[in-house]
mmCIF file of C-alpha atoms and ligand atoms in Angstrom:
data_model
loop_
_atom_site.group_PDB
_atom_site.id
_atom_site.type_symbol
_atom_site.label_atom_id
_atom_site.label_comp_id
_atom_site.label_asym_id
_atom_site.label_seq_id
_atom_site.Cartn_x
_atom_site.Cartn_y
_atom_site.Cartn_z
ATOM 1 C CA UNK H 11 46.072 -1.432 -27.432
ATOM 2 C CA UNK H 12 46.978 -2.944 -24.041
ATOM 3 C CA UNK H 13 50.593 -1.842 -24.386
ATOM 4 C CA UNK H 14 49.496 1.643 -25.381
ATOM 5 C CA UNK H 15 47.077 1.798 -22.418
ATOM 6 C CA UNK H 16 49.889 0.821 -20.061
ATOM 7 C CA UNK H 17 52.198 3.387 -21.632
ATOM 8 C CA UNK H 18 49.570 6.094 -21.182
ATOM 9 C CA UNK H 19 49.180 5.135 -17.519
ATOM 10 C CA UNK H 20 52.942 5.273 -16.888
ATOM 11 C CA UNK H 21 53.338 8.617 -18.679
ATOM 12 C CA UNK H 22 50.405 10.169 -16.863
ATOM 13 C CA UNK H 23 51.603 8.988 -13.462
ATOM 14 C CA UNK H 24 55.085 10.347 -14.170
ATOM 15 C CA UNK H 25 53.568 13.695 -15.130
ATOM 16 C CA UNK H 26 51.322 13.627 -12.070
ATOM 17 C CA UNK H 27 54.187 12.981 -9.638
ATOM 18 C CA UNK H 28 55.753 16.270 -10.710
ATOM 19 C CA UNK H 29 52.625 18.338 -11.288
ATOM 20 C CA UNK H 30 49.902 17.152 -8.930
ATOM 21 C CA UNK H 31 47.660 19.679 -7.278
ATOM 22 C CA UNK H 32 47.769 19.747 -3.520
ATOM 23 C CA UNK H 33 44.324 19.582 -1.901
ATOM 24 C CA UNK H 34 43.525 18.796 1.750
ATOM 25 C CA UNK H 35 41.421 15.699 0.953
ATOM 26 C CA UNK H 36 43.958 14.146 -1.361
ATOM 27 C CA UNK H 37 45.758 12.198 1.324
ATOM 28 C CA UNK H 38 42.781 11.096 3.315
ATOM 29 C CA UNK H 39 40.804 7.905 3.066
ATOM 30 C CA UNK H 40 37.964 9.219 5.197
ATOM 31 C CA UNK H 41 34.834 8.451 3.126
ATOM 32 C CA UNK H 42 32.902 11.404 4.545
ATOM 33 C CA UNK H 43 35.591 13.851 3.413
ATOM 34 C CA UNK H 44 35.740 12.188 0.005
ATOM 35 C CA UNK H 45 31.963 12.268 -0.405
ATOM 36 C CA UNK H 46 31.844 15.911 0.666
ATOM 37 C CA UNK H 47 34.414 17.111 -1.869
ATOM 38 C CA UNK H 48 32.982 14.935 -4.628
ATOM 39 C CA UNK H 49 29.522 16.425 -4.207
ATOM 40 C CA UNK H 50 30.873 19.968 -3.833
ATOM 41 C CA UNK H 51 32.925 19.574 -7.026
ATOM 42 C CA UNK H 52 30.132 18.231 -9.240
ATOM 43 C CA UNK H 53 29.870 20.782 -12.100
ATOM 44 C CA UNK H 54 32.353 22.957 -10.208
ATOM 45 C CA UNK H 55 36.102 23.418 -10.610
ATOM 46 C CA UNK H 56 38.150 21.755 -7.883
ATOM 47 C CA UNK H 57 39.891 24.978 -6.843
ATOM 48 C CA UNK H 58 36.546 26.653 -6.285
ATOM 49 C CA UNK H 59 35.015 23.607 -4.586
ATOM 50 C CA UNK H 60 38.032 23.455 -2.286
ATOM 51 C CA UNK H 61 37.194 26.856 -0.753
ATOM 52 C CA UNK H 62 33.751 25.578 0.199
ATOM 53 C CA UNK H 63 35.156 22.241 1.340
ATOM 54 C CA UNK H 64 37.321 23.954 3.968
ATOM 55 C CA UNK H 65 34.268 25.689 5.501
ATOM 56 C CA UNK H 66 32.066 22.623 5.272
ATOM 57 C CA UNK H 67 34.516 20.183 6.843
ATOM 58 C CA UNK H 68 35.124 22.613 9.699
ATOM 59 C CA UNK H 69 31.413 22.985 10.370
ATOM 60 C CA UNK H 70 30.453 19.380 9.569
ATOM 61 C CA UNK H 71 33.418 17.131 10.366
ATOM 62 C CA UNK H 72 31.183 14.037 10.324
ATOM 63 C CA UNK H 73 27.910 12.850 8.785
ATOM 64 C CA UNK H 74 26.420 13.178 12.261
ATOM 65 C CA UNK H 75 27.252 16.889 12.454
ATOM 66 C CA UNK H 76 25.559 17.536 9.124
ATOM 67 C CA UNK H 77 22.580 15.327 9.778
ATOM 68 C CA UNK H 78 21.879 17.307 12.977
ATOM 69 C CA UNK H 79 22.084 20.614 11.131
ATOM 70 C CA UNK H 80 19.142 22.484 9.659
ATOM 71 C CA UNK H 81 18.964 22.538 5.866
ATOM 72 C CA UNK H 82 18.799 26.353 5.990
ATOM 73 C CA UNK H 83 22.249 26.470 7.536
ATOM 74 C CA UNK H 84 23.691 24.183 4.820
ATOM 75 C CA UNK H 85 22.019 26.228 2.108
ATOM 76 C CA UNK H 86 23.436 29.438 3.553
ATOM 77 C CA UNK H 87 26.940 27.963 3.465
ATOM 78 C CA UNK H 88 26.279 26.754 -0.089
ATOM 79 C CA UNK H 89 25.553 30.304 -1.314
ATOM 80 C CA UNK H 90 27.431 31.154 -4.514
ATOM 81 C CA UNK H 91 28.204 27.550 -5.445
ATOM 82 C CA UNK H 92 25.031 26.996 -7.480
ATOM 83 C CA UNK H 93 23.078 23.808 -8.220
ATOM 84 C CA UNK H 94 21.480 23.992 -4.777
ATOM 85 C CA UNK H 95 19.806 20.605 -5.117
ATOM 86 C CA UNK H 96 23.274 19.160 -4.422
ATOM 87 C CA UNK H 97 23.038 20.682 -0.934
ATOM 88 C CA UNK H 98 19.685 18.992 -0.410
ATOM 89 C CA UNK H 99 21.040 15.614 -1.544
ATOM 90 C CA UNK H 100 24.134 15.943 0.622
ATOM 91 C CA UNK H 101 21.993 16.677 3.663
ATOM 92 C CA UNK H 102 19.814 13.628 2.915
ATOM 93 C CA UNK H 103 22.903 11.472 2.363
ATOM 94 C CA UNK H 104 24.366 12.551 5.715
ATOM 95 C CA UNK H 105 21.217 11.321 7.467
ATOM 96 C CA UNK H 106 21.365 7.916 5.748
ATOM 97 C CA UNK H 107 25.067 7.531 6.587
ATOM 98 C CA UNK H 108 24.505 8.598 10.164
ATOM 99 C CA UNK H 109 21.773 5.978 10.513
ATOM 100 C CA UNK H 110 23.581 3.083 8.765
ATOM 101 C CA UNK H 111 27.273 3.922 8.799
ATOM 102 C CA UNK H 112 29.530 3.737 5.716
ATOM 103 C CA UNK H 113 30.369 0.129 6.560
ATOM 104 C CA UNK H 114 26.817 -1.070 6.018
ATOM 105 C CA UNK H 115 26.382 0.894 2.805
ATOM 106 C CA UNK H 116 29.713 -0.209 1.280
ATOM 107 C CA UNK H 117 30.112 -0.900 -1.633
ATOM 108 C CA UNK H 118 26.645 0.193 -2.807
ATOM 109 C CA UNK H 119 27.147 3.916 -2.432
ATOM 110 C CA UNK H 120 24.758 4.640 -5.279
ATOM 111 C CA UNK H 121 21.941 4.240 -2.731
ATOM 112 C CA UNK H 122 22.974 7.656 -1.388
ATOM 113 C CA UNK H 123 21.276 10.695 -2.944
ATOM 114 C CA UNK H 124 23.650 12.511 -5.292
ATOM 115 C CA UNK H 125 25.920 9.508 -5.805
ATOM 116 C CA UNK H 126 26.146 8.229 -9.387
ATOM 117 C CA UNK H 127 28.658 5.809 -10.982
ATOM 118 C CA UNK H 128 31.486 8.370 -10.948
ATOM 119 C CA UNK H 129 31.131 9.368 -7.268
ATOM 120 C CA UNK H 130 30.648 5.734 -6.270
ATOM 121 C CA UNK H 131 33.965 4.790 -7.894
ATOM 122 C CA UNK H 132 35.685 7.879 -6.498
ATOM 123 C CA UNK H 133 34.667 6.670 -3.021
ATOM 124 C CA UNK H 134 35.779 3.105 -3.743
ATOM 125 C CA UNK H 135 39.127 4.296 -5.066
ATOM 126 C CA UNK H 136 40.004 7.168 -2.724
ATOM 127 C CA UNK H 137 38.479 5.842 0.507
ATOM 128 C CA UNK H 138 38.833 2.074 0.052
ATOM 129 C CA UNK H 139 41.797 1.746 -2.323
ATOM 130 C CA UNK H 140 39.861 -0.418 -4.774
ATOM 131 C CA UNK H 141 41.125 -0.959 -8.303
ATOM 132 C CA UNK H 142 38.450 1.042 -10.095
ATOM 133 C CA UNK H 143 38.478 3.988 -12.454
ATOM 134 C CA UNK H 144 36.427 7.044 -11.555
ATOM 135 C CA UNK H 145 35.268 7.854 -15.060
ATOM 136 C CA UNK H 146 34.659 11.575 -15.313
ATOM 137 C CA UNK H 147 34.722 13.969 -18.278
ATOM 138 C CA UNK H 148 38.501 14.450 -17.963
ATOM 139 C CA UNK H 149 39.280 10.760 -18.194
ATOM 140 C CA UNK H 150 36.879 10.277 -21.089
ATOM 141 C CA UNK H 151 38.244 13.244 -23.028
ATOM 142 C CA UNK H 152 41.874 12.176 -22.650
ATOM 143 C CA UNK H 153 41.139 8.571 -23.651
ATOM 144 C CA UNK H 154 39.056 9.620 -26.672
ATOM 145 C CA UNK H 155 41.703 12.006 -27.940
ATOM 146 C CA UNK H 156 44.689 9.830 -27.192
ATOM 147 C CA UNK H 157 43.242 6.688 -28.773
ATOM 148 C CA UNK H 158 41.215 8.498 -31.462
ATOM 149 C CA UNK H 159 37.921 6.889 -30.425
ATOM 150 C CA UNK H 160 34.394 8.325 -30.138
ATOM 151 C CA UNK H 161 33.237 6.358 -27.112
ATOM 152 C CA UNK H 162 35.110 4.969 -24.121
ATOM 153 C CA UNK H 163 32.558 2.289 -23.142
ATOM 154 C CA UNK H 164 34.032 -0.676 -25.017
ATOM 155 C CA UNK H 165 37.573 0.575 -24.608
ATOM 156 C CA UNK H 166 37.297 0.715 -20.815
ATOM 157 C CA UNK H 167 35.700 -2.722 -20.598
ATOM 158 C CA UNK H 168 38.879 -4.170 -22.080
ATOM 159 C CA UNK H 169 41.571 -1.747 -20.940
ATOM 160 C CA UNK H 170 40.664 -0.584 -17.422
ATOM 161 C CA UNK H 171 42.806 -3.357 -15.969
ATOM 162 C CA UNK H 172 45.849 -2.118 -17.903
ATOM 163 C CA UNK H 173 45.283 1.462 -16.772
ATOM 164 C CA UNK H 174 45.144 0.226 -13.180
ATOM 165 C CA UNK H 175 47.813 -2.450 -13.297
ATOM 166 C CA UNK H 176 50.531 -2.200 -10.608
ATOM 167 C CA UNK H 177 49.526 1.291 -9.466
ATOM 168 C CA UNK H 178 47.416 2.833 -6.766
ATOM 169 C CA UNK H 179 44.034 3.619 -8.348
ATOM 170 C CA UNK H 180 44.006 6.895 -6.413
ATOM 171 C CA UNK H 181 47.085 8.055 -8.351
ATOM 172 C CA UNK H 182 45.666 7.071 -11.739
ATOM 173 C CA UNK H 183 42.319 8.728 -11.084
ATOM 174 C CA UNK H 184 43.876 11.905 -9.768
ATOM 175 C CA UNK H 185 46.402 11.949 -12.611
ATOM 176 C CA UNK H 186 43.580 11.918 -15.177
ATOM 177 C CA UNK H 187 41.798 14.710 -13.284
ATOM 178 C CA UNK H 188 44.812 16.980 -13.030
ATOM 179 C CA UNK H 189 46.072 16.292 -16.542
ATOM 180 C CA UNK H 190 42.614 16.950 -18.004
ATOM 181 C CA UNK H 191 42.298 20.165 -16.092
ATOM 182 C CA UNK H 192 45.697 21.634 -16.941
ATOM 183 C CA UNK H 193 46.999 20.039 -20.190
ATOM 184 C CA UNK H 194 44.388 18.111 -22.147
ATOM 185 C CA UNK H 195 41.746 20.734 -21.426
ATOM 186 C CA UNK H 196 38.294 20.704 -22.929
ATOM 187 C CA UNK H 197 39.014 23.744 -25.073
ATOM 188 C CA UNK H 198 42.483 24.749 -26.200
ATOM 189 C CA UNK H 199 44.372 21.633 -25.092
ATOM 190 C CA UNK H 200 48.061 22.396 -24.596
ATOM 191 C CA UNK H 201 49.263 19.907 -27.219
ATOM 192 C CA UNK H 202 52.498 21.822 -27.799
ATOM 193 C CA UNK H 203 53.733 21.122 -24.256
ATOM 194 C CA UNK H 204 51.943 17.809 -23.796
ATOM 195 C CA UNK H 205 54.269 15.014 -22.605
ATOM 196 C CA UNK H 206 52.168 12.323 -24.345
ATOM 197 C CA UNK H 207 51.770 14.179 -27.626
ATOM 198 C CA UNK H 208 53.936 11.788 -29.660
ATOM 199 C CA UNK H 209 51.534 8.893 -29.119
ATOM 200 C CA UNK H 210 48.325 10.913 -29.193
ATOM 201 C CA UNK H 211 45.917 10.147 -32.019
ATOM 202 C CA UNK H 212 44.411 13.649 -31.964
ATOM 203 C CA UNK H 213 47.857 15.099 -32.414
ATOM 204 C CA UNK H 214 48.525 12.705 -35.299
ATOM 205 C CA UNK H 215 45.274 13.522 -37.042
ATOM 206 C CA UNK H 216 46.069 17.239 -36.748
ATOM 207 C CA UNK H 217 49.441 16.551 -38.303
ATOM 208 C CA UNK H 218 47.833 14.383 -40.990
ATOM 209 C CA UNK H 219 45.331 17.134 -41.858
ATOM 210 C CA UNK H 220 48.148 19.595 -42.071
ATOM 211 C CA UNK H 221 50.128 17.263 -44.366
ATOM 212 C CA UNK H 222 47.089 16.586 -46.502
ATOM 213 C CA UNK H 223 46.506 20.314 -46.954
ATOM 214 C CA UNK H 224 50.157 20.795 -47.874
ATOM 215 C CA UNK H 225 50.089 17.951 -50.421
ATOM 216 C CA UNK H 226 49.841 19.393 -53.947
ATOM 217 C CA UNK H 227 49.761 22.970 -52.658
ATOM 218 C CA UNK H 228 51.589 25.778 -54.485
ATOM 219 C CA UNK H 229 54.047 25.829 -51.583
ATOM 220 C CA UNK H 230 54.859 22.179 -52.066
ATOM 221 C CA UNK H 231 55.321 22.525 -55.861
ATOM 222 C CA UNK H 232 57.603 25.556 -55.403
ATOM 223 C CA UNK H 233 59.665 23.595 -52.875
ATOM 224 C CA UNK H 234 60.013 20.671 -55.273
ATOM 225 C CA UNK H 235 61.113 22.964 -58.141
ATOM 226 C CA UNK H 236 63.807 24.597 -56.024
ATOM 227 C CA UNK H 237 64.986 21.182 -54.869
ATOM 228 C CA UNK H 238 65.238 20.000 -58.499
ATOM 229 C CA UNK H 239 67.187 23.135 -59.441
ATOM 230 C CA UNK H 240 69.611 22.771 -56.561
ATOM 231 C CA UNK H 241 70.245 19.206 -57.686
ATOM 232 C CA UNK H 242 70.560 19.939 -61.427
ATOM 233 C CA UNK H 243 71.872 23.513 -61.483
ATOM 234 C CA UNK H 244 69.594 24.240 -64.429
ATOM 235 C CA UNK H 245 66.866 22.147 -65.951
ATOM 236 C CA UNK H 246 64.648 22.078 -69.023
ATOM 237 C CA UNK H 247 60.960 22.614 -68.436
ATOM 238 C CA UNK H 248 60.023 19.193 -69.862
ATOM 239 C CA UNK H 249 62.576 17.400 -67.675
ATOM 240 C CA UNK H 250 61.366 19.314 -64.648
ATOM 241 C CA UNK H 251 57.809 18.118 -65.318
ATOM 242 C CA UNK H 252 59.012 14.522 -65.485
ATOM 243 C CA UNK H 253 61.093 14.888 -62.377
ATOM 244 C CA UNK H 254 58.595 16.449 -60.015
ATOM 245 C CA UNK H 255 55.449 14.789 -61.410
ATOM 246 C CA UNK H 256 52.875 17.546 -60.939
ATOM 247 C CA UNK H 257 50.359 18.653 -63.508
ATOM 248 C CA UNK H 258 51.416 21.421 -65.890
ATOM 249 C CA UNK H 259 49.010 24.049 -64.547
ATOM 250 C CA UNK H 260 50.406 23.756 -61.017
ATOM 251 C CA UNK H 261 54.013 23.801 -62.226
ATOM 252 C CA UNK H 262 53.431 26.860 -64.448
ATOM 253 C CA UNK H 263 51.762 28.720 -61.613
ATOM 254 C CA UNK H 264 54.661 27.896 -59.270
ATOM 255 C CA UNK H 265 57.260 28.898 -61.893
ATOM 256 C CA UNK H 266 55.583 32.266 -62.512
ATOM 257 C CA UNK H 267 55.542 32.907 -58.767
ATOM 258 C CA UNK H 268 59.178 31.896 -58.293
ATOM 259 C CA UNK H 269 60.273 34.124 -61.181
ATOM 260 C CA UNK H 270 58.259 37.017 -59.814
ATOM 261 C CA UNK H 271 59.968 36.519 -56.441
ATOM 262 C CA UNK H 272 63.326 36.609 -58.284
ATOM 263 C CA UNK H 273 64.238 33.133 -57.100
ATOM 264 C CA UNK H 274 64.605 31.639 -60.597
ATOM 265 C CA UNK H 275 65.174 32.717 -64.186
ATOM 266 C CA UNK H 276 63.317 31.200 -67.094
ATOM 267 C CA UNK H 277 65.625 31.456 -70.054
ATOM 268 C CA UNK H 278 65.343 30.802 -73.765
ATOM 269 C CA UNK H 279 64.409 27.274 -74.820
ATOM 270 C CA UNK H 280 62.567 26.918 -71.513
ATOM 271 C CA UNK H 281 65.707 26.412 -69.489
ATOM 272 C CA UNK H 282 65.146 27.166 -65.832
ATOM 273 C CA UNK H 283 67.892 28.088 -63.425
ATOM 274 C CA UNK H 284 68.365 29.561 -59.974
ATOM 275 C CA UNK H 285 68.579 33.357 -59.953
ATOM 276 C CA UNK H 286 71.918 33.881 -58.285
ATOM 277 C CA UNK H 287 71.750 37.711 -58.373
HETATM 278 S S1 SF4 Z 19 48.503 15.909 -27.543
HETATM 279 FE FE1 SF4 Z 19 46.830 17.329 -27.099
HETATM 280 S S2 SF4 Z 19 44.953 16.149 -27.421
HETATM 281 FE FE2 SF4 Z 19 46.643 14.692 -27.179
HETATM 282 S S3 SF4 Z 19 46.658 14.161 -25.017
HETATM 283 FE FE3 SF4 Z 19 48.103 15.823 -25.313
HETATM 284 S S4 SF4 Z 19 46.917 17.705 -24.897
HETATM 285 FE FE4 SF4 Z 19 45.450 16.022 -25.221
#
C-alpha cells in the first residue's frame, strides 16, 4: 500500500504541475489570506469563491480591517454567496486574531469560529508549510476510489506520511483539490482521460463488472464458436461442445443466431462451417 500511495502522490503532482488552477492566494503564505479564502470556499466552488475573495481582500487586507468593520458591511459584501453564518464566524475570527495575533493562536486554529480540522490543516500547510494533509471531500473521494476503500480514516493514519514524503504539502493538497474538481469529480468522473486510471480500483471494478457480465453471455458464446470454426474450418456439433465447454442451450441459441445472421451454415450430420458466401 505504501508504494501505491507514493505512486499516487507522484502521479498527482505530475498532473498538477501541468494543470494547476491559478488563484491569487495560491502563492501566498499569509495566514489571513488563507483563512479568508478557506472560509469563503466552504460549500462553494473555488472559482466562485475567488470572485468574492478579490473584493474581500481589497476591503479587508488584514484581520484588523475586518474587525473594525460593521457586520452589516460584511454581510452586504457576502450577498449571493449563501450560508451567511460563515460571514458571522469570519467577523468573530477576525476580532480574535486582531486581539491575539496568529502567532499566539498557532497551531491551535480550531479555537477560531468557523475553523474545523480541514481549515486548520489548510492553514498549517499553506501558511506554515507543515507536513499535513488538508482532508476535504476531494481528497477522500480520490483515495476511496483509487484504493477501493469505504473509509479513509485508517488508511490516512498509516499512509499520510507516504503521500507527503519528499514534497511540499501545499502541492499535494492543491493537487488533490484540483484533480478532484476537474478529473475525479463527484459525479461523472472523467475515467477515460484519467492519468491514474490504470492503478485505480474503481476503474478495475468497473472493468471486472463488465467482464463478469460478458462471461457466459450470448456474445461470448458466439465469439467462441467463430474462433473454433476459424481454427477447424468446419466442426461437428459434438466436437464443438467439447471444445468450447458451454451448456447445450447456450450453444444452440448462439448457433441459431449465427445462422440467421448468415455467418455460419449448419449442414447435414450436424457439421458446422463458416458461411463464405
Ligand atoms: S480512474 Fe476514474 S475513479 Fe479512478 S481516479 Fe481516475 S477519475 Fe477517479
